[in-house]
PDB file of C-alpha atoms in Angstrom:
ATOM      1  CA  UNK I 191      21.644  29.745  -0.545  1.00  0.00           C
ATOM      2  CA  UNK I 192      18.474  31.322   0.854  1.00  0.00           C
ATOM      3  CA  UNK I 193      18.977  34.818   2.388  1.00  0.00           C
ATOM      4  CA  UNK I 194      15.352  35.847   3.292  1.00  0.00           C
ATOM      5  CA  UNK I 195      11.887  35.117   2.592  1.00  0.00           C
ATOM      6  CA  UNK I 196       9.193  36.977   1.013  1.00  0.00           C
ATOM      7  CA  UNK I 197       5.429  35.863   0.850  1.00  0.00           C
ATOM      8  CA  UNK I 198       3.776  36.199  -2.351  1.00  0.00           C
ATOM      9  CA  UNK I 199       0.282  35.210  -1.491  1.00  0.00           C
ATOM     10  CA  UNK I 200       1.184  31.478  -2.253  1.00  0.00           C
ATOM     11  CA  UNK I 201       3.571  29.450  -0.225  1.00  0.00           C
ATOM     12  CA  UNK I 202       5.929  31.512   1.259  1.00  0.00           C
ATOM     13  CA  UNK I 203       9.062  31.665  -1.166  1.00  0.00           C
ATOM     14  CA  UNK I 204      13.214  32.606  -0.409  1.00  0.00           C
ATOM     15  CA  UNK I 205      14.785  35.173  -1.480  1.00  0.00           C
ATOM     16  CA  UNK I 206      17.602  33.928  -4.132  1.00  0.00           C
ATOM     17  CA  UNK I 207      21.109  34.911  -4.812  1.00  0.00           C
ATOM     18  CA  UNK I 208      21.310  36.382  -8.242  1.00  0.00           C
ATOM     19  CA  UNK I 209      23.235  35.276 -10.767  1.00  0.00           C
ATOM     20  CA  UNK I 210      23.261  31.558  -9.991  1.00  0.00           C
ATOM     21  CA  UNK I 211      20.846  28.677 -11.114  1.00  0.00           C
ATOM     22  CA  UNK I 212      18.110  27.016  -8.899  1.00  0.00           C
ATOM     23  CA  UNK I 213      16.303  23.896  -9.405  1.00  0.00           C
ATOM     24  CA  UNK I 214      12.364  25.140  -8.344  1.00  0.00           C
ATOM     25  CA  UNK I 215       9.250  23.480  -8.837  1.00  0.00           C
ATOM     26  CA  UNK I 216       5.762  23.868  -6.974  1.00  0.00           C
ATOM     27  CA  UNK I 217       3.681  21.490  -6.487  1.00  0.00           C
ATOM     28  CA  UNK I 218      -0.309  21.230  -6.045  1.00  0.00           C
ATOM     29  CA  UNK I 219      -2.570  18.755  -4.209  1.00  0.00           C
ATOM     30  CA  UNK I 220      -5.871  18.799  -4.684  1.00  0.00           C
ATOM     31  CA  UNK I 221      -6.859  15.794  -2.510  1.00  0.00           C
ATOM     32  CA  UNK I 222      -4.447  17.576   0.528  1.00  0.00           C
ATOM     33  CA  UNK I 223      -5.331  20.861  -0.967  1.00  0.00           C
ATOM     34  CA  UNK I 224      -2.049  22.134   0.111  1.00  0.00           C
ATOM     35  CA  UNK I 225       0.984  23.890  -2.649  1.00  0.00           C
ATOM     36  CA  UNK I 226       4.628  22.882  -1.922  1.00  0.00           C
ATOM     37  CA  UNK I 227       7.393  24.964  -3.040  1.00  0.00           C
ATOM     38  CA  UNK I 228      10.907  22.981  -3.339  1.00  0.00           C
ATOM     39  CA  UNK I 229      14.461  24.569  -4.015  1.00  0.00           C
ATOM     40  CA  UNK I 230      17.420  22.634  -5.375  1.00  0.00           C
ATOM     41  CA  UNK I 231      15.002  19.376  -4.538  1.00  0.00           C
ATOM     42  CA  UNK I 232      14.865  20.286  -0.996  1.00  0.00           C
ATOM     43  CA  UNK I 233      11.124  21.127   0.656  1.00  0.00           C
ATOM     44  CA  UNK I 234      11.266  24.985   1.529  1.00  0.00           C
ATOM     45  CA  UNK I 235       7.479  25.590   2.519  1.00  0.00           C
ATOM     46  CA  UNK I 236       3.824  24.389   1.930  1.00  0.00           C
ATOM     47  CA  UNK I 237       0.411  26.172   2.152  1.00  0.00           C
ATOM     48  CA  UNK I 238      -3.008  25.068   2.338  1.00  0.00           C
ATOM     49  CA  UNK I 239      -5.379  26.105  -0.915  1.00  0.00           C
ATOM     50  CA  UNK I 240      -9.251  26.917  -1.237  1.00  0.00           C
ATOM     51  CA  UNK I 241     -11.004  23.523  -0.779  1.00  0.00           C
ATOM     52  CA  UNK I 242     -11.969  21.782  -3.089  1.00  0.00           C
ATOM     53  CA  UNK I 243     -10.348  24.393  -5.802  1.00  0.00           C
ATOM     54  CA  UNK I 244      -9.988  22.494  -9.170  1.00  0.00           C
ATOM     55  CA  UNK I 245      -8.461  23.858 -12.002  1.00  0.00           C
ATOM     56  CA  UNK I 246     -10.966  24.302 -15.010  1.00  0.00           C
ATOM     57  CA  UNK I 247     -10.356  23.235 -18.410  1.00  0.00           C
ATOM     58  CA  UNK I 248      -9.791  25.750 -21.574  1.00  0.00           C
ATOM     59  CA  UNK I 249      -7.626  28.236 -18.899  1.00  0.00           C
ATOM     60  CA  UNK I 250      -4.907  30.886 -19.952  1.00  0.00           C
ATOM     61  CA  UNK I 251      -1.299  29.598 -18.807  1.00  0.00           C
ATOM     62  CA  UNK I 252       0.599  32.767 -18.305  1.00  0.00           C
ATOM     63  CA  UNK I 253       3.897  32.607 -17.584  1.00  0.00           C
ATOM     64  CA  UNK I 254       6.393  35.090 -16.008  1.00  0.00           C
ATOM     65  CA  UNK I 255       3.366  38.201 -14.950  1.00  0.00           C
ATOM     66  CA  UNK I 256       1.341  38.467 -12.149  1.00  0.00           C
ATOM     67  CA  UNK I 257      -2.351  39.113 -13.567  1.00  0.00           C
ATOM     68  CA  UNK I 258      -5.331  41.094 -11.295  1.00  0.00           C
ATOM     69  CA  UNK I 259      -7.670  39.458 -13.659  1.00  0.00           C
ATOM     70  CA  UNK I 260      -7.813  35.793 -15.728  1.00  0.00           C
ATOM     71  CA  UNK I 261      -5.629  37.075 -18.690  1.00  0.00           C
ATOM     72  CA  UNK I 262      -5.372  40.219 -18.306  1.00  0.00           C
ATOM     73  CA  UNK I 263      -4.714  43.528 -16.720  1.00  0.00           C
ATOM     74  CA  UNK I 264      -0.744  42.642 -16.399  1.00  0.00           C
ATOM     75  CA  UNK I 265       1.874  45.211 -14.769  1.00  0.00           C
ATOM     76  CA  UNK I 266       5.010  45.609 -15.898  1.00  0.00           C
ATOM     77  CA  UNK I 267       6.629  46.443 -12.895  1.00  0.00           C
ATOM     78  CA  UNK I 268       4.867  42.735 -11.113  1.00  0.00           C
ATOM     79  CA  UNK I 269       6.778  40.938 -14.473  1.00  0.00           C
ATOM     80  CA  UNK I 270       9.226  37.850 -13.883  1.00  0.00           C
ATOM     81  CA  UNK I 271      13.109  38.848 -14.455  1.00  0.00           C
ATOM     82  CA  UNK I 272      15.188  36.144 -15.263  1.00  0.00           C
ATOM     83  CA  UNK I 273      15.837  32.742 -17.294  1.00  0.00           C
ATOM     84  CA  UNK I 274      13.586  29.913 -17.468  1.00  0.00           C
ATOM     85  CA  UNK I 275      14.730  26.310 -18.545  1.00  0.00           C
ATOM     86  CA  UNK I 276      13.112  23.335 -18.892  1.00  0.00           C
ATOM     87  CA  UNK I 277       9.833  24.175 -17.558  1.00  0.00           C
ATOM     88  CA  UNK I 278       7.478  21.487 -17.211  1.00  0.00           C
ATOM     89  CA  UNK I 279       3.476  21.299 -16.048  1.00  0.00           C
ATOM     90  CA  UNK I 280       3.080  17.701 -14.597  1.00  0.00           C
ATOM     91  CA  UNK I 281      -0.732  16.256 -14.474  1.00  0.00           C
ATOM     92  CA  UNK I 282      -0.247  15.257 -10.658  1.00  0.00           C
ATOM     93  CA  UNK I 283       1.926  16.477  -7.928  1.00  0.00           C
ATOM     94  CA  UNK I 284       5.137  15.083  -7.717  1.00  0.00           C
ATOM     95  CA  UNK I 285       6.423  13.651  -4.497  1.00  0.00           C
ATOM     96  CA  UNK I 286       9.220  15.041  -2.515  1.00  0.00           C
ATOM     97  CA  UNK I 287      11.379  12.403  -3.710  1.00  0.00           C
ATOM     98  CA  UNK I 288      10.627  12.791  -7.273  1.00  0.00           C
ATOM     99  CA  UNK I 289      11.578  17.307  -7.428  1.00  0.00           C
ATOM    100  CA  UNK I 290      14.663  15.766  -5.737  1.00  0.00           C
ATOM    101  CA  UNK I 291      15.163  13.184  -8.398  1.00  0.00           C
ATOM    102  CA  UNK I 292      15.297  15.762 -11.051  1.00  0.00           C
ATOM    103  CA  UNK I 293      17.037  18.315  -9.305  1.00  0.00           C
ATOM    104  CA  UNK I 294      19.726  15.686  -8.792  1.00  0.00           C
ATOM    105  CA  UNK I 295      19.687  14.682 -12.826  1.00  0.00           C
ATOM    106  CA  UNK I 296      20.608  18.250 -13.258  1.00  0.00           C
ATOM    107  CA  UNK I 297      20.453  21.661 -15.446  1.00  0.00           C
ATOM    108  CA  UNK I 298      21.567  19.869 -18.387  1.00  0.00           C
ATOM    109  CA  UNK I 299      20.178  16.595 -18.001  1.00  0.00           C
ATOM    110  CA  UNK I 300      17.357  15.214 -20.229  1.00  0.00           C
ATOM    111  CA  UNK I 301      13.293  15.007 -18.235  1.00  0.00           C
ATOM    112  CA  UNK I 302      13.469  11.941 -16.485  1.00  0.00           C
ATOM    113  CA  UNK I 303      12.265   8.871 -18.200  1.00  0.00           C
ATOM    114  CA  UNK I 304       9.890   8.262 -15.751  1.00  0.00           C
ATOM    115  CA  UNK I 305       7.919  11.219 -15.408  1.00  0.00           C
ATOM    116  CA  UNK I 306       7.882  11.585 -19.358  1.00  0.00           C
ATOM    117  CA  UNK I 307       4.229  10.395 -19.325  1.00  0.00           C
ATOM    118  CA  UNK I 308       2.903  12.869 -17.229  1.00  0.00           C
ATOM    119  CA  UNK I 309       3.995  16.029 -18.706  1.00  0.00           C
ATOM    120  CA  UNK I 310       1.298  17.931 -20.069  1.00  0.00           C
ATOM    121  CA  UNK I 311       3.462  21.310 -20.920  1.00  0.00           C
ATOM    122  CA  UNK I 312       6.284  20.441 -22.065  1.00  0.00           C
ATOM    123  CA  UNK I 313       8.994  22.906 -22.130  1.00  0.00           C
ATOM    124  CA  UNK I 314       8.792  22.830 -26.416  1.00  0.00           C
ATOM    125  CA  UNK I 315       5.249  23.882 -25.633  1.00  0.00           C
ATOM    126  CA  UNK I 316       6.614  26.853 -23.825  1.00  0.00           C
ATOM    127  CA  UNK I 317       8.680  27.328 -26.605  1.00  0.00           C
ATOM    128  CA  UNK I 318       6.304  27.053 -29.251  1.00  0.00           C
ATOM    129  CA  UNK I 319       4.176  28.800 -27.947  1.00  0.00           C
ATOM    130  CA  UNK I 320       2.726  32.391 -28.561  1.00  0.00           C
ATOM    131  CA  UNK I 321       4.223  35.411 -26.428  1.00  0.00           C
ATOM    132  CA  UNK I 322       3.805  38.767 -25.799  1.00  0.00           C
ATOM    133  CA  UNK I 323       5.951  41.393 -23.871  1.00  0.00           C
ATOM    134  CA  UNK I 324       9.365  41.826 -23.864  1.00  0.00           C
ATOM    135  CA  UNK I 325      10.499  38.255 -24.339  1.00  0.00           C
ATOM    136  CA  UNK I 326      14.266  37.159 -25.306  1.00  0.00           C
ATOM    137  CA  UNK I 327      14.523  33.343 -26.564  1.00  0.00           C
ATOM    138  CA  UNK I 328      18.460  32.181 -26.542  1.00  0.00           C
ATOM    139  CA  UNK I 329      19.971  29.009 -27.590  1.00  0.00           C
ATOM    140  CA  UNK I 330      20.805  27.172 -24.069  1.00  0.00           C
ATOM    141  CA  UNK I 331      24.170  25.268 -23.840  1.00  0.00           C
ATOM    142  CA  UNK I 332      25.416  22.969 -21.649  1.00  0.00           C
ATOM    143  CA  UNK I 333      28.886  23.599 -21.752  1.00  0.00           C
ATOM    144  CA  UNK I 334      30.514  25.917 -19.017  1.00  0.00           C
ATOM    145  CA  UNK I 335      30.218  28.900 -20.695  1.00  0.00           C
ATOM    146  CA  UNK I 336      26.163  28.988 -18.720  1.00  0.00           C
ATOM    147  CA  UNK I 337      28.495  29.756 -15.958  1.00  0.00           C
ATOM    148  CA  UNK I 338      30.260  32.886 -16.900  1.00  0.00           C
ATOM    149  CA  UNK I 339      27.524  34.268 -19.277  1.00  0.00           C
ATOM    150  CA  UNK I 340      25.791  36.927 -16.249  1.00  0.00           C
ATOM    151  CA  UNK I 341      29.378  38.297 -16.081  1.00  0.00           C
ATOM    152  CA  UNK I 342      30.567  39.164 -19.458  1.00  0.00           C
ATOM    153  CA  UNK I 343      29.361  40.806 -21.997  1.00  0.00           C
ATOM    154  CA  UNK I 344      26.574  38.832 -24.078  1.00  0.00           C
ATOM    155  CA  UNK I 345      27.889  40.227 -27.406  1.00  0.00           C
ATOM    156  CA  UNK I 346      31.404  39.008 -26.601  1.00  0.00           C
ATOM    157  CA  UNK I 347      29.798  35.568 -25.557  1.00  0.00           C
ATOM    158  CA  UNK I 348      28.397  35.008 -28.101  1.00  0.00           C
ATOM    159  CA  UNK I 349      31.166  35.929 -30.639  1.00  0.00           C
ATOM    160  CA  UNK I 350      33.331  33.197 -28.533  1.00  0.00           C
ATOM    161  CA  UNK I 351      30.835  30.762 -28.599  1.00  0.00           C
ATOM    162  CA  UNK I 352      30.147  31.339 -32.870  1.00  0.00           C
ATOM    163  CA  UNK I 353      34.108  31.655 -34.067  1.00  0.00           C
ATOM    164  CA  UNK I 354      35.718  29.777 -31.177  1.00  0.00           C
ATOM    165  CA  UNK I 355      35.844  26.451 -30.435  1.00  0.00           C
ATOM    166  CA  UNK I 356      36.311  25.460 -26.934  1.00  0.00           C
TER     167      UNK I 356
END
């Protein structure tokens, strides 16, 4: 459920409930030159982009900090707080009915078949890849425990999930 807005320069984005899971993905035209921002596969803004603005080759993807300059000078205080999952970078935009395709597949779902060809980071890329900062890789599961784990005690969690079986 959306509770506000905020504008972040971009497309103007909600304000989320914490503790629960959304489905988000932007999206980028280049021949419409306009940035779509979808929640739980559902269309929740656009916003026209610099004409003409491609993306260069042999860029730095940084994920989860806002940077004042390619790369560097990062805040901690602008830094992203919160759980990623299966984040994907497509080579094209997806349509509207495509973010709604995979929202519908699911948290736990495998990347849909069809869009397998056009990922070009993968979220094992993410993975793999190098980090810096204050980041915390955990094991995700599928089982129902992802929706208790904000409330209880991670230690306790994870004792239950290592010498209990469920």
């Amino acid at each position: 459920a959306v509770v506000s807005t905020q504008s972040t320069g971009g497309v103007t984005s909600p304000l989320l409930e914490k503790r629960k899971w959304y489905h988000m993905c932007q999206t980028w035209d280049l021949s419409t030159r306009t940035a779509y921002l979808y929640v739980d596969g559902k269309s929740v803004g656009s916003k026209g982009t610099a004409e003409r603005r491609k993306l260069p080759a042999g860029g730095i993807f940084v994920l989860g900090q806002e940077q004042d300059r390619p790369g560097s000078h990062f805040d901690a205080n602008q830094a992203f707080v919160g759980q990623l999952y299966q984040l994907n970078m497509y080579g094209r935009a997806l349509t509207g009915q495509e973010v709604e395709r995979l929202f519908n597949r699911g948290r736990c779902a495998s990347n849909d078949p069809n869009l397998l060809r056009d990922i070009v980071v993968s979220w094992s890329d993410v993975l793999e890849a190098p980090r810096s900062g204050e980041v915390r890789v955990k094991k995700s599961t599928c089982s129902a425990w992802h929706l208790v784990e904000d409330y209880i005690d991670p230690d306790l969690l994870e004792h239950l999930l290592k010498y209990h079986d469920f």
